[in-house]
Coordinates of C-alpha atoms in Angstrom, one line a residue:
M1 CA 22.4 37.7 24.2
H2 CA 24.8 40.8 24.5
A3 CA 23.9 44.1 23.0
E4 CA 26.4 45.8 20.8
Y5 CA 26.7 48.9 19.0
V6 CA 25.8 48.3 15.2
E7 CA 26.2 50.9 11.6
V8 CA 24.2 50.2 8.9
T9 CA 24.8 53.1 6.9
E10 CA 22.4 54.8 3.8
E11 CA 25.3 53.6 1.6
V12 CA 24.4 49.7 3.2
V13 CA 21.2 50.3 2.4
N14 CA 21.2 51.5 -1.2
T15 CA 23.5 48.4 -1.8
I16 CA 21.4 45.8 -0.5
L17 CA 18.3 47.4 -2.3
E18 CA 19.5 47.3 -5.6
T19 CA 21.5 44.0 -5.3
K20 CA 18.4 42.2 -4.5
K21 CA 16.5 44.6 -6.8
N22 CA 18.9 42.9 -9.5
G23 CA 18.0 39.3 -8.2
G24 CA 21.3 39.4 -6.3
R25 CA 22.3 38.0 -2.9
V26 CA 23.4 39.3 -0.2
I27 CA 26.6 38.4 1.8
A28 CA 27.5 38.9 5.6
V29 CA 31.0 38.8 6.6
G30 CA 31.3 38.0 10.3
T31 CA 27.8 37.0 12.5
T32 CA 27.9 40.6 13.8
S33 CA 27.2 41.8 10.2
V34 CA 24.2 39.9 10.1
R35 CA 23.0 40.9 13.4
S36 CA 23.4 44.4 12.0
L37 CA 21.7 43.7 8.4
E38 CA 18.9 41.5 10.7
S39 CA 18.4 44.3 13.2
A40 CA 18.1 46.9 10.2
A41 CA 15.5 45.1 8.6
Q42 CA 13.8 44.9 12.2
D43 CA 13.2 48.0 12.5
A44 CA 12.1 48.3 9.1
V45 CA 9.1 46.0 10.0
K46 CA 8.3 47.4 13.2
K47 CA 8.3 50.8 11.4
G48 CA 6.9 49.8 8.7
T49 CA 8.6 51.3 5.5
E50 CA 11.5 49.3 3.6
L51 CA 14.9 49.6 4.5
K52 CA 16.6 52.3 6.3
P53 CA 19.7 53.0 7.5
F54 CA 20.0 51.8 11.6
F55 CA 22.5 53.1 14.0
G56 CA 22.3 52.0 17.9
D57 CA 22.5 48.9 20.1
T58 CA 20.9 45.6 18.9
D59 CA 20.4 43.1 21.4
I60 CA 19.0 40.7 18.7
F61 CA 19.6 36.6 19.3
I62 CA 19.1 35.0 16.2
Y63 CA 18.1 31.8 16.7
P64 CA 16.4 28.3 14.7
G65 CA 13.1 29.2 14.2
Y66 CA 14.5 32.5 13.0
E67 CA 13.1 33.7 9.9
F68 CA 16.1 35.8 7.5
Q69 CA 15.1 39.1 6.0
L70 CA 18.1 40.3 3.9
I71 CA 21.4 38.0 4.6
D72 CA 21.3 35.3 1.6
G73 CA 25.6 33.6 2.1
L74 CA 27.5 34.3 5.3
L75 CA 31.1 32.9 5.6
T76 CA 32.2 33.1 9.3
N77 CA 34.4 31.5 11.1
F78 CA 34.1 28.3 13.1
H79 CA 32.4 29.7 16.8
L80 CA 32.2 27.3 20.2
P81 CA 30.9 24.4 20.6
E82 CA 27.3 25.7 22.2
S83 CA 27.9 29.4 21.8
T84 CA 24.7 32.0 20.9
L85 CA 26.6 32.5 17.6
I86 CA 27.2 28.4 16.2
M87 CA 23.1 28.8 17.1
L88 CA 23.5 31.9 14.9
V89 CA 24.8 29.8 11.9
S90 CA 22.7 27.4 12.6
A91 CA 19.2 28.9 12.5
F92 CA 20.7 30.4 8.7
A93 CA 21.7 27.1 7.6
G94 CA 20.7 24.9 9.5
Y95 CA 21.9 22.2 12.4
D96 CA 22.6 19.0 10.3
N97 CA 23.9 21.4 8.0
V98 CA 26.3 23.1 10.1
M99 CA 26.8 20.0 12.2
N100 CA 28.2 17.7 9.5
A101 CA 30.8 21.4 8.5
Y102 CA 31.7 21.1 12.1
K103 CA 32.5 16.6 11.7
H104 CA 34.3 17.5 8.5
A105 CA 36.4 20.6 10.1
V106 CA 37.7 18.1 12.9
E107 CA 38.6 15.0 10.8
Q108 CA 40.4 17.5 8.7
K109 CA 42.1 19.5 11.8
Y110 CA 40.5 22.6 10.7
R111 CA 41.5 25.6 13.3
F112 CA 39.0 26.8 15.4
F113 CA 37.6 30.5 17.0
S114 CA 38.9 33.9 15.9
Y115 CA 42.2 33.0 14.3
G116 CA 40.6 29.7 12.4
D117 CA 40.1 29.0 9.7
A118 CA 36.3 30.3 8.0
M119 CA 33.5 28.3 6.2
F120 CA 30.7 30.1 3.7
V121 CA 27.6 28.9 3.8
T122 CA 24.8 29.9 2.3
R123 CA 20.7 30.2 4.0
K124 CA 19.0 26.5 4.2
G125 CA 16.3 26.6 1.1
L126 CA 18.5 28.4 -1.2

């Protein structure tokens, strides 16, 4: 998995903590947002602290079986088959759910990849 520089600011952390405290849901826009927020969550768990700002490179590889800690919803585009990003989406929403969405997208002639259509998915079990 490629590494990328990410930033989760104090403002973002405060918004997430307040949202969760009030029973709200955290919606990520894009897979980089997911990787950023989940990296911050992993860092907090590793340090035994609550969620804190996170700045640095992440090479987090999210695939089916990963247990999400922060994200409740994801807005993302339709990714390339057999890519690490479709693995991330499948880990989040469930493989069968994602494959059903892709089947529907193909049948309806949605456009895929960076300049295509988008989908909103929720975490399996929600």
